[in-house]
């Protein structure tokens, strides 16, 4: 078999049909998809149908946020009509994420990133021991549980567990970006912006520590807060800053004038959000959707 121009066009169409980058080359994801057997695809479809059966029938007539982990995509639906589609970045080891439900209660603009203890232990503390200026370079600070700043002694970074909290201040270099979408839960999972815009161009976007990074936070926030008249100024600044970043080829910390004021948008719907993460399986082929879907119901 000769890989000629016609074969390349067919491969690109196959990649488009299956949610992959149509680059015309047989990389790892394309090879994995091509090697899936019909029997395996039927098993995947059966599992997904069973998982979707778990969802409440009332969600069909409401607003929904569907996070397809296997396809790295978020869809915002209103009575099953798609209002917004956005690329997302998900966890590196997402297969281990639990299934859970929680109400989405607020949206935070210019958020602090309260760094999990596991990341502090495995990444921050070793970095500080090697480079004493690491926190200042990353716009981070050490605080008590009540938020009071602390002058940490060098020996404290070798203490296990670390006795304080590390957080990153709001700003253009903040790992949460300009906004985060909160549905408090015991797993500390939420949706947020990111300054690393180039990562959304990757085909495999399983890159985070577990939370979901969304490509277009300004449009997402606008939809969620469309009935809230109090956030007009924040909306304008968020949209402007998101557009400026999208058009910039350089990812770097921004000046203070780019920082939105700290603002919480409260979500006041009668029916709470529900979010569930269904564990992913192998990628599917053809008209069968990819397998892993996280659902937020409004």
PDB file of C-alpha atoms in Angstrom:
ATOM      1  CA  UNK A   1       0.000   0.000   0.000  1.00  0.00           C
ATOM      2  CA  UNK A   2       1.378   3.377  -1.045  1.00  0.00           C
ATOM      3  CA  UNK A   3       0.835   6.427   1.176  1.00  0.00           C
ATOM      4  CA  UNK A   4      -0.052   8.823  -1.620  1.00  0.00           C
ATOM      5  CA  UNK A   5      -1.958  12.122  -1.731  1.00  0.00           C
ATOM      6  CA  UNK A   6      -5.339  10.370  -1.766  1.00  0.00           C
ATOM      7  CA  UNK A   7      -4.386   8.284   1.258  1.00  0.00           C
ATOM      8  CA  UNK A   8      -3.257  11.434   3.100  1.00  0.00           C
ATOM      9  CA  UNK A   9      -6.563  13.190   2.391  1.00  0.00           C
ATOM     10  CA  UNK A  10      -8.466  10.150   3.641  1.00  0.00           C
ATOM     11  CA  UNK A  11      -6.370  10.033   6.810  1.00  0.00           C
ATOM     12  CA  UNK A  12      -6.984  13.725   7.497  1.00  0.00           C
ATOM     13  CA  UNK A  13     -10.738  13.226   7.102  1.00  0.00           C
ATOM     14  CA  UNK A  14     -10.574  10.248   9.463  1.00  0.00           C
ATOM     15  CA  UNK A  15      -8.761  12.385  12.018  1.00  0.00           C
ATOM     16  CA  UNK A  16     -11.358  15.163  11.731  1.00  0.00           C
ATOM     17  CA  UNK A  17     -14.190  12.671  12.202  1.00  0.00           C
ATOM     18  CA  UNK A  18     -12.580  11.415  15.378  1.00  0.00           C
ATOM     19  CA  UNK A  19     -11.708  14.718  17.027  1.00  0.00           C
ATOM     20  CA  UNK A  20      -7.999  14.617  16.249  1.00  0.00           C
ATOM     21  CA  UNK A  21      -5.700  17.187  14.683  1.00  0.00           C
ATOM     22  CA  UNK A  22      -5.929  16.549  10.907  1.00  0.00           C
ATOM     23  CA  UNK A  23      -2.185  16.603  10.268  1.00  0.00           C
ATOM     24  CA  UNK A  24      -2.117  13.611   7.922  1.00  0.00           C
ATOM     25  CA  UNK A  25       0.457  11.714  10.008  1.00  0.00           C
ATOM     26  CA  UNK A  26      -0.013   8.516  11.994  1.00  0.00           C
ATOM     27  CA  UNK A  27       0.970   9.552  15.506  1.00  0.00           C
ATOM     28  CA  UNK A  28       0.239   7.762  18.769  1.00  0.00           C
ATOM     29  CA  UNK A  29      -3.406   8.856  19.017  1.00  0.00           C
ATOM     30  CA  UNK A  30      -4.182   8.030  15.383  1.00  0.00           C
ATOM     31  CA  UNK A  31      -2.502   4.627  15.672  1.00  0.00           C
ATOM     32  CA  UNK A  32      -4.430   3.888  18.881  1.00  0.00           C
ATOM     33  CA  UNK A  33      -7.696   4.772  17.171  1.00  0.00           C
ATOM     34  CA  UNK A  34      -6.935   2.752  14.031  1.00  0.00           C
ATOM     35  CA  UNK A  35      -6.046  -0.314  16.089  1.00  0.00           C
ATOM     36  CA  UNK A  36      -9.331  -0.364  18.026  1.00  0.00           C
ATOM     37  CA  UNK A  37     -11.385  -3.421  17.119  1.00  0.00           C
ATOM     38  CA  UNK A  38     -15.148  -3.243  16.375  1.00  0.00           C
ATOM     39  CA  UNK A  39     -15.794  -5.467  19.396  1.00  0.00           C
ATOM     40  CA  UNK A  40     -13.900  -3.071  21.653  1.00  0.00           C
ATOM     41  CA  UNK A  41     -15.839  -0.100  20.268  1.00  0.00           C
ATOM     42  CA  UNK A  42     -19.115  -1.883  20.942  1.00  0.00           C
ATOM     43  CA  UNK A  43     -18.028  -2.478  24.540  1.00  0.00           C
ATOM     44  CA  UNK A  44     -17.172   1.209  24.904  1.00  0.00           C
ATOM     45  CA  UNK A  45     -20.552   2.258  23.497  1.00  0.00           C
ATOM     46  CA  UNK A  46     -22.362  -0.088  25.902  1.00  0.00           C
ATOM     47  CA  UNK A  47     -20.457   1.315  28.896  1.00  0.00           C
ATOM     48  CA  UNK A  48     -21.181   4.900  27.855  1.00  0.00           C
ATOM     49  CA  UNK A  49     -24.878   4.199  27.377  1.00  0.00           C
ATOM     50  CA  UNK A  50     -25.003   2.774  30.879  1.00  0.00           C
ATOM     51  CA  UNK A  51     -23.169   5.800  32.284  1.00  0.00           C
ATOM     52  CA  UNK A  52     -25.512   8.220  30.543  1.00  0.00           C
ATOM     53  CA  UNK A  53     -28.450   6.291  32.003  1.00  0.00           C
ATOM     54  CA  UNK A  54     -27.270   7.436  35.440  1.00  0.00           C
ATOM     55  CA  UNK A  55     -28.118  11.045  34.568  1.00  0.00           C
ATOM     56  CA  UNK A  56     -31.412  12.447  35.759  1.00  0.00           C
ATOM     57  CA  UNK A  57     -34.137  12.829  33.113  1.00  0.00           C
ATOM     58  CA  UNK A  58     -34.704  16.385  34.373  1.00  0.00           C
ATOM     59  CA  UNK A  59     -31.291  17.426  32.998  1.00  0.00           C
ATOM     60  CA  UNK A  60     -32.579  17.110  29.438  1.00  0.00           C
ATOM     61  CA  UNK A  61     -34.821  20.148  29.860  1.00  0.00           C
ATOM     62  CA  UNK A  62     -32.262  22.295  31.682  1.00  0.00           C
ATOM     63  CA  UNK A  63     -28.919  23.960  31.066  1.00  0.00           C
ATOM     64  CA  UNK A  64     -25.951  21.611  31.054  1.00  0.00           C
ATOM     65  CA  UNK A  65     -22.188  21.844  30.964  1.00  0.00           C
ATOM     66  CA  UNK A  66     -20.711  18.696  29.438  1.00  0.00           C
ATOM     67  CA  UNK A  67     -16.989  18.077  29.923  1.00  0.00           C
ATOM     68  CA  UNK A  68     -15.807  15.321  27.622  1.00  0.00           C
ATOM     69  CA  UNK A  69     -12.515  14.338  29.218  1.00  0.00           C
ATOM     70  CA  UNK A  70     -11.465  11.891  26.507  1.00  0.00           C
ATOM     71  CA  UNK A  71     -12.102  14.522  23.827  1.00  0.00           C
ATOM     72  CA  UNK A  72     -10.695  17.483  25.844  1.00  0.00           C
ATOM     73  CA  UNK A  73     -13.845  19.502  25.175  1.00  0.00           C
ATOM     74  CA  UNK A  74     -16.490  21.443  27.105  1.00  0.00           C
ATOM     75  CA  UNK A  75     -20.005  21.971  25.735  1.00  0.00           C
ATOM     76  CA  UNK A  76     -22.513  24.343  27.322  1.00  0.00           C
ATOM     77  CA  UNK A  77     -26.035  23.246  26.389  1.00  0.00           C
ATOM     78  CA  UNK A  78     -29.460  24.782  26.827  1.00  0.00           C
ATOM     79  CA  UNK A  79     -32.175  22.138  26.457  1.00  0.00           C
ATOM     80  CA  UNK A  80     -29.667  20.039  24.505  1.00  0.00           C
ATOM     81  CA  UNK A  81     -28.893  22.894  22.065  1.00  0.00           C
ATOM     82  CA  UNK A  82     -25.164  23.728  22.043  1.00  0.00           C
ATOM     83  CA  UNK A  83     -24.546  27.333  23.121  1.00  0.00           C
ATOM     84  CA  UNK A  84     -20.760  27.176  23.617  1.00  0.00           C
ATOM     85  CA  UNK A  85     -18.016  24.714  22.730  1.00  0.00           C
ATOM     86  CA  UNK A  86     -14.505  25.175  24.115  1.00  0.00           C
ATOM     87  CA  UNK A  87     -11.302  23.188  24.316  1.00  0.00           C
ATOM     88  CA  UNK A  88     -10.238  22.111  27.791  1.00  0.00           C
ATOM     89  CA  UNK A  89      -7.121  20.772  29.478  1.00  0.00           C
ATOM     90  CA  UNK A  90      -7.688  17.913  31.937  1.00  0.00           C
ATOM     91  CA  UNK A  91      -5.715  15.921  34.491  1.00  0.00           C
ATOM     92  CA  UNK A  92      -2.673  13.855  33.598  1.00  0.00           C
ATOM     93  CA  UNK A  93      -4.093  10.807  35.388  1.00  0.00           C
ATOM     94  CA  UNK A  94      -7.751  11.497  34.933  1.00  0.00           C
ATOM     95  CA  UNK A  95      -8.793   7.847  34.974  1.00  0.00           C
ATOM     96  CA  UNK A  96      -8.447   7.904  38.748  1.00  0.00           C
ATOM     97  CA  UNK A  97     -10.785  10.886  39.243  1.00  0.00           C
ATOM     98  CA  UNK A  98     -13.931  10.098  41.226  1.00  0.00           C
ATOM     99  CA  UNK A  99     -17.563  10.475  40.253  1.00  0.00           C
ATOM    100  CA  UNK A 100     -19.258  13.171  42.340  1.00  0.00           C
ATOM    101  CA  UNK A 101     -21.905  15.888  42.399  1.00  0.00           C
ATOM    102  CA  UNK A 102     -21.664  19.408  43.805  1.00  0.00           C
ATOM    103  CA  UNK A 103     -23.476  22.734  43.358  1.00  0.00           C
ATOM    104  CA  UNK A 104     -21.650  25.434  41.370  1.00  0.00           C
ATOM    105  CA  UNK A 105     -22.001  28.439  43.644  1.00  0.00           C
ATOM    106  CA  UNK A 106     -19.772  31.255  42.382  1.00  0.00           C
ATOM    107  CA  UNK A 107     -17.246  32.569  39.870  1.00  0.00           C
ATOM    108  CA  UNK A 108     -14.092  34.280  41.196  1.00  0.00           C
ATOM    109  CA  UNK A 109     -12.271  36.925  39.149  1.00  0.00           C
ATOM    110  CA  UNK A 110      -8.565  37.622  39.774  1.00  0.00           C
ATOM    111  CA  UNK A 111      -8.337  34.566  42.023  1.00  0.00           C
ATOM    112  CA  UNK A 112      -5.556  33.542  44.334  1.00  0.00           C
ATOM    113  CA  UNK A 113      -4.247  30.062  43.615  1.00  0.00           C
ATOM    114  CA  UNK A 114      -4.185  28.215  46.936  1.00  0.00           C
ATOM    115  CA  UNK A 115      -1.612  25.585  46.116  1.00  0.00           C
ATOM    116  CA  UNK A 116      -2.490  22.052  47.310  1.00  0.00           C
ATOM    117  CA  UNK A 117      -0.241  20.570  49.969  1.00  0.00           C
ATOM    118  CA  UNK A 118       0.816  17.757  47.627  1.00  0.00           C
ATOM    119  CA  UNK A 119       2.117  20.250  45.035  1.00  0.00           C
ATOM    120  CA  UNK A 120       3.850  22.273  47.759  1.00  0.00           C
ATOM    121  CA  UNK A 121       5.622  19.131  48.969  1.00  0.00           C
ATOM    122  CA  UNK A 122       6.530  17.663  45.590  1.00  0.00           C
ATOM    123  CA  UNK A 123       7.249  20.810  43.552  1.00  0.00           C
ATOM    124  CA  UNK A 124       7.341  24.089  45.480  1.00  0.00           C
ATOM    125  CA  UNK A 125       9.504  23.069  48.456  1.00  0.00           C
ATOM    126  CA  UNK A 126      12.240  21.418  46.320  1.00  0.00           C
ATOM    127  CA  UNK A 127      12.252  24.455  44.007  1.00  0.00           C
ATOM    128  CA  UNK A 128      12.644  26.879  46.940  1.00  0.00           C
ATOM    129  CA  UNK A 129      15.484  24.823  48.431  1.00  0.00           C
ATOM    130  CA  UNK A 130      17.319  25.100  45.101  1.00  0.00           C
ATOM    131  CA  UNK A 131      16.405  28.735  44.455  1.00  0.00           C
ATOM    132  CA  UNK A 132      15.578  31.011  47.430  1.00  0.00           C
ATOM    133  CA  UNK A 133      14.062  33.577  45.019  1.00  0.00           C
ATOM    134  CA  UNK A 134      11.613  31.065  43.529  1.00  0.00           C
ATOM    135  CA  UNK A 135       8.522  32.400  45.368  1.00  0.00           C
ATOM    136  CA  UNK A 136       9.179  36.000  44.348  1.00  0.00           C
ATOM    137  CA  UNK A 137       9.791  34.983  40.732  1.00  0.00           C
ATOM    138  CA  UNK A 138       6.474  33.081  40.658  1.00  0.00           C
ATOM    139  CA  UNK A 139       4.521  35.826  42.485  1.00  0.00           C
ATOM    140  CA  UNK A 140       3.839  33.471  45.402  1.00  0.00           C
ATOM    141  CA  UNK A 141       3.623  33.988  49.135  1.00  0.00           C
ATOM    142  CA  UNK A 142       3.466  31.864  52.289  1.00  0.00           C
ATOM    143  CA  UNK A 143       0.538  32.428  54.653  1.00  0.00           C
ATOM    144  CA  UNK A 144      -1.102  30.920  57.699  1.00  0.00           C
ATOM    145  CA  UNK A 145      -4.442  29.141  57.505  1.00  0.00           C
ATOM    146  CA  UNK A 146      -6.095  32.517  58.214  1.00  0.00           C
ATOM    147  CA  UNK A 147      -4.227  34.221  55.346  1.00  0.00           C
ATOM    148  CA  UNK A 148      -1.581  36.089  57.367  1.00  0.00           C
ATOM    149  CA  UNK A 149       1.817  36.376  55.587  1.00  0.00           C
ATOM    150  CA  UNK A 150       4.682  34.395  57.118  1.00  0.00           C
ATOM    151  CA  UNK A 151       8.465  34.784  56.903  1.00  0.00           C
ATOM    152  CA  UNK A 152       9.506  31.176  56.414  1.00  0.00           C
ATOM    153  CA  UNK A 153      12.837  29.930  57.703  1.00  0.00           C
ATOM    154  CA  UNK A 154      14.924  27.780  55.317  1.00  0.00           C
ATOM    155  CA  UNK A 155      14.583  24.742  57.590  1.00  0.00           C
ATOM    156  CA  UNK A 156      10.774  24.933  57.357  1.00  0.00           C
ATOM    157  CA  UNK A 157      10.910  23.859  53.705  1.00  0.00           C
ATOM    158  CA  UNK A 158      12.233  20.486  54.812  1.00  0.00           C
ATOM    159  CA  UNK A 159       9.409  19.976  57.324  1.00  0.00           C
ATOM    160  CA  UNK A 160       6.858  17.303  56.433  1.00  0.00           C
ATOM    161  CA  UNK A 161       4.107  18.283  56.419  1.00  0.00           C
ATOM    162  CA  UNK A 162       4.874  21.890  55.558  1.00  0.00           C
ATOM    163  CA  UNK A 163       3.292  23.949  58.383  1.00  0.00           C
ATOM    164  CA  UNK A 164       1.940  26.796  56.221  1.00  0.00           C
ATOM    165  CA  UNK A 165       0.022  27.433  53.016  1.00  0.00           C
ATOM    166  CA  UNK A 166       1.524  28.632  49.733  1.00  0.00           C
ATOM    167  CA  UNK A 167      -0.573  30.713  47.374  1.00  0.00           C
ATOM    168  CA  UNK A 168       0.017  32.553  44.121  1.00  0.00           C
ATOM    169  CA  UNK A 169      -1.154  36.149  43.972  1.00  0.00           C
ATOM    170  CA  UNK A 170      -3.627  37.369  41.329  1.00  0.00           C
ATOM    171  CA  UNK A 171      -2.163  38.566  38.038  1.00  0.00           C
ATOM    172  CA  UNK A 172      -1.362  37.624  34.484  1.00  0.00           C
ATOM    173  CA  UNK A 173       1.096  34.904  35.507  1.00  0.00           C
ATOM    174  CA  UNK A 174      -1.287  33.272  37.998  1.00  0.00           C
ATOM    175  CA  UNK A 175      -1.777  29.612  37.098  1.00  0.00           C
ATOM    176  CA  UNK A 176      -5.563  30.020  37.406  1.00  0.00           C
ATOM    177  CA  UNK A 177      -5.541  32.910  34.957  1.00  0.00           C
ATOM    178  CA  UNK A 178      -8.188  35.612  35.271  1.00  0.00           C
ATOM    179  CA  UNK A 179     -11.150  33.623  36.565  1.00  0.00           C
ATOM    180  CA  UNK A 180     -12.179  30.347  38.170  1.00  0.00           C
ATOM    181  CA  UNK A 181     -15.563  28.625  38.233  1.00  0.00           C
ATOM    182  CA  UNK A 182     -16.293  27.051  41.605  1.00  0.00           C
ATOM    183  CA  UNK A 183     -18.416  24.101  42.666  1.00  0.00           C
ATOM    184  CA  UNK A 184     -16.917  23.346  46.124  1.00  0.00           C
ATOM    185  CA  UNK A 185     -16.218  19.646  46.644  1.00  0.00           C
ATOM    186  CA  UNK A 186     -13.988  17.375  48.684  1.00  0.00           C
ATOM    187  CA  UNK A 187     -11.787  16.670  45.658  1.00  0.00           C
ATOM    188  CA  UNK A 188     -10.817  20.351  45.147  1.00  0.00           C
ATOM    189  CA  UNK A 189     -11.675  20.204  41.443  1.00  0.00           C
ATOM    190  CA  UNK A 190     -12.861  23.297  39.552  1.00  0.00           C
ATOM    191  CA  UNK A 191     -12.763  24.948  36.125  1.00  0.00           C
ATOM    192  CA  UNK A 192     -10.365  27.843  35.513  1.00  0.00           C
ATOM    193  CA  UNK A 193      -8.563  30.045  33.017  1.00  0.00           C
ATOM    194  CA  UNK A 194      -4.819  29.682  32.302  1.00  0.00           C
ATOM    195  CA  UNK A 195      -2.031  31.961  31.014  1.00  0.00           C
ATOM    196  CA  UNK A 196      -0.546  29.045  29.022  1.00  0.00           C
ATOM    197  CA  UNK A 197      -2.695  29.563  25.929  1.00  0.00           C
ATOM    198  CA  UNK A 198      -0.494  27.607  23.529  1.00  0.00           C
ATOM    199  CA  UNK A 199      -1.324  24.323  25.279  1.00  0.00           C
ATOM    200  CA  UNK A 200      -4.819  24.375  23.795  1.00  0.00           C
ATOM    201  CA  UNK A 201      -3.284  23.751  20.370  1.00  0.00           C
ATOM    202  CA  UNK A 202      -1.950  20.359  21.484  1.00  0.00           C
ATOM    203  CA  UNK A 203      -3.857  17.241  20.478  1.00  0.00           C
ATOM    204  CA  UNK A 204      -3.351  15.471  23.797  1.00  0.00           C
ATOM    205  CA  UNK A 205      -4.346  17.931  26.529  1.00  0.00           C
ATOM    206  CA  UNK A 206      -4.111  15.676  29.595  1.00  0.00           C
ATOM    207  CA  UNK A 207      -1.683  18.068  31.284  1.00  0.00           C
ATOM    208  CA  UNK A 208      -3.093  19.439  34.555  1.00  0.00           C
ATOM    209  CA  UNK A 209      -2.992  18.261  38.157  1.00  0.00           C
ATOM    210  CA  UNK A 210      -6.681  17.391  37.899  1.00  0.00           C
ATOM    211  CA  UNK A 211      -8.616  20.634  37.499  1.00  0.00           C
ATOM    212  CA  UNK A 212     -10.093  21.681  34.152  1.00  0.00           C
ATOM    213  CA  UNK A 213      -8.591  24.613  32.242  1.00  0.00           C
ATOM    214  CA  UNK A 214     -10.958  26.225  29.743  1.00  0.00           C
ATOM    215  CA  UNK A 215      -9.930  27.930  26.516  1.00  0.00           C
ATOM    216  CA  UNK A 216     -12.500  30.752  26.452  1.00  0.00           C
ATOM    217  CA  UNK A 217     -13.303  31.795  30.040  1.00  0.00           C
ATOM    218  CA  UNK A 218     -14.738  35.196  29.068  1.00  0.00           C
ATOM    219  CA  UNK A 219     -17.525  33.714  26.933  1.00  0.00           C
ATOM    220  CA  UNK A 220     -18.162  30.998  29.516  1.00  0.00           C
ATOM    221  CA  UNK A 221     -18.492  33.565  32.323  1.00  0.00           C
ATOM    222  CA  UNK A 222     -20.752  35.739  30.165  1.00  0.00           C
ATOM    223  CA  UNK A 223     -23.148  32.846  29.676  1.00  0.00           C
ATOM    224  CA  UNK A 224     -23.201  31.870  33.330  1.00  0.00           C
ATOM    225  CA  UNK A 225     -23.711  35.456  34.550  1.00  0.00           C
ATOM    226  CA  UNK A 226     -25.954  36.668  31.746  1.00  0.00           C
ATOM    227  CA  UNK A 227     -28.779  37.406  34.216  1.00  0.00           C
ATOM    228  CA  UNK A 228     -26.550  39.183  36.763  1.00  0.00           C
ATOM    229  CA  UNK A 229     -26.489  42.984  36.143  1.00  0.00           C
ATOM    230  CA  UNK A 230     -23.718  43.622  38.697  1.00  0.00           C
ATOM    231  CA  UNK A 231     -20.749  42.296  36.759  1.00  0.00           C
ATOM    232  CA  UNK A 232     -20.830  44.514  33.632  1.00  0.00           C
ATOM    233  CA  UNK A 233     -17.501  46.272  34.256  1.00  0.00           C
ATOM    234  CA  UNK A 234     -15.740  43.024  35.126  1.00  0.00           C
ATOM    235  CA  UNK A 235     -17.177  41.444  31.963  1.00  0.00           C
ATOM    236  CA  UNK A 236     -15.782  44.207  29.772  1.00  0.00           C
ATOM    237  CA  UNK A 237     -12.312  44.037  31.322  1.00  0.00           C
ATOM    238  CA  UNK A 238     -12.227  40.254  31.296  1.00  0.00           C
ATOM    239  CA  UNK A 239     -13.233  40.128  27.632  1.00  0.00           C
ATOM    240  CA  UNK A 240     -10.655  42.784  26.731  1.00  0.00           C
ATOM    241  CA  UNK A 241      -7.845  41.081  28.599  1.00  0.00           C
ATOM    242  CA  UNK A 242      -8.755  37.629  27.227  1.00  0.00           C
ATOM    243  CA  UNK A 243      -8.739  39.011  23.664  1.00  0.00           C
ATOM    244  CA  UNK A 244      -5.413  40.776  24.265  1.00  0.00           C
ATOM    245  CA  UNK A 245      -3.832  37.578  25.556  1.00  0.00           C
ATOM    246  CA  UNK A 246      -5.270  35.516  22.699  1.00  0.00           C
ATOM    247  CA  UNK A 247      -3.662  37.889  20.181  1.00  0.00           C
ATOM    248  CA  UNK A 248      -0.316  37.908  21.983  1.00  0.00           C
ATOM    249  CA  UNK A 249       2.436  35.504  20.967  1.00  0.00           C
ATOM    250  CA  UNK A 250       4.316  36.028  24.215  1.00  0.00           C
ATOM    251  CA  UNK A 251       3.176  34.408  27.459  1.00  0.00           C
ATOM    252  CA  UNK A 252       4.544  36.419  30.363  1.00  0.00           C
ATOM    253  CA  UNK A 253       3.463  38.134  33.549  1.00  0.00           C
ATOM    254  CA  UNK A 254       1.379  41.243  32.922  1.00  0.00           C
ATOM    255  CA  UNK A 255       1.592  44.564  34.665  1.00  0.00           C
ATOM    256  CA  UNK A 256      -0.698  45.582  37.506  1.00  0.00           C
ATOM    257  CA  UNK A 257      -3.071  47.439  35.210  1.00  0.00           C
ATOM    258  CA  UNK A 258      -4.048  44.100  33.628  1.00  0.00           C
ATOM    259  CA  UNK A 259      -5.276  42.676  36.936  1.00  0.00           C
ATOM    260  CA  UNK A 260      -9.025  42.620  37.337  1.00  0.00           C
ATOM    261  CA  UNK A 261     -10.396  43.666  40.733  1.00  0.00           C
ATOM    262  CA  UNK A 262     -11.206  40.744  43.004  1.00  0.00           C
ATOM    263  CA  UNK A 263     -14.865  40.007  42.351  1.00  0.00           C
ATOM    264  CA  UNK A 264     -17.228  37.124  43.106  1.00  0.00           C
ATOM    265  CA  UNK A 265     -20.149  36.435  40.797  1.00  0.00           C
ATOM    266  CA  UNK A 266     -22.791  34.551  42.750  1.00  0.00           C
ATOM    267  CA  UNK A 267     -24.876  32.028  40.841  1.00  0.00           C
ATOM    268  CA  UNK A 268     -28.495  32.341  41.944  1.00  0.00           C
ATOM    269  CA  UNK A 269     -30.328  29.550  40.151  1.00  0.00           C
ATOM    270  CA  UNK A 270     -33.062  27.540  41.860  1.00  0.00           C
ATOM    271  CA  UNK A 271     -31.612  24.213  40.710  1.00  0.00           C
ATOM    272  CA  UNK A 272     -27.990  23.678  41.806  1.00  0.00           C
ATOM    273  CA  UNK A 273     -25.213  22.613  39.475  1.00  0.00           C
ATOM    274  CA  UNK A 274     -24.332  18.955  39.503  1.00  0.00           C
ATOM    275  CA  UNK A 275     -20.995  17.693  38.290  1.00  0.00           C
ATOM    276  CA  UNK A 276     -19.977  14.118  37.655  1.00  0.00           C
ATOM    277  CA  UNK A 277     -16.788  12.744  36.185  1.00  0.00           C
ATOM    278  CA  UNK A 278     -17.179   9.463  34.369  1.00  0.00           C
ATOM    279  CA  UNK A 279     -13.936   7.568  34.019  1.00  0.00           C
ATOM    280  CA  UNK A 280     -12.474   7.441  30.532  1.00  0.00           C
ATOM    281  CA  UNK A 281     -11.834   4.424  28.384  1.00  0.00           C
ATOM    282  CA  UNK A 282     -10.212   3.910  24.981  1.00  0.00           C
ATOM    283  CA  UNK A 283     -10.987   6.422  22.264  1.00  0.00           C
ATOM    284  CA  UNK A 284     -13.858   5.553  19.970  1.00  0.00           C
ATOM    285  CA  UNK A 285     -14.223   5.674  16.210  1.00  0.00           C
ATOM    286  CA  UNK A 286     -16.698   6.961  13.630  1.00  0.00           C
ATOM    287  CA  UNK A 287     -19.980   8.379  14.827  1.00  0.00           C
ATOM    288  CA  UNK A 288     -19.524   6.978  18.348  1.00  0.00           C
ATOM    289  CA  UNK A 289     -18.569   9.724  20.799  1.00  0.00           C
ATOM    290  CA  UNK A 290     -15.410   9.465  22.834  1.00  0.00           C
ATOM    291  CA  UNK A 291     -16.010   7.831  26.123  1.00  0.00           C
ATOM    292  CA  UNK A 292     -15.447  10.055  29.114  1.00  0.00           C
ATOM    293  CA  UNK A 293     -17.991  12.715  29.979  1.00  0.00           C
ATOM    294  CA  UNK A 294     -18.143  14.989  32.987  1.00  0.00           C
ATOM    295  CA  UNK A 295     -21.531  16.623  33.475  1.00  0.00           C
ATOM    296  CA  UNK A 296     -22.522  19.833  35.152  1.00  0.00           C
ATOM    297  CA  UNK A 297     -26.270  20.294  35.265  1.00  0.00           C
ATOM    298  CA  UNK A 298     -27.983  23.621  35.961  1.00  0.00           C
TER     299      UNK A 298
END
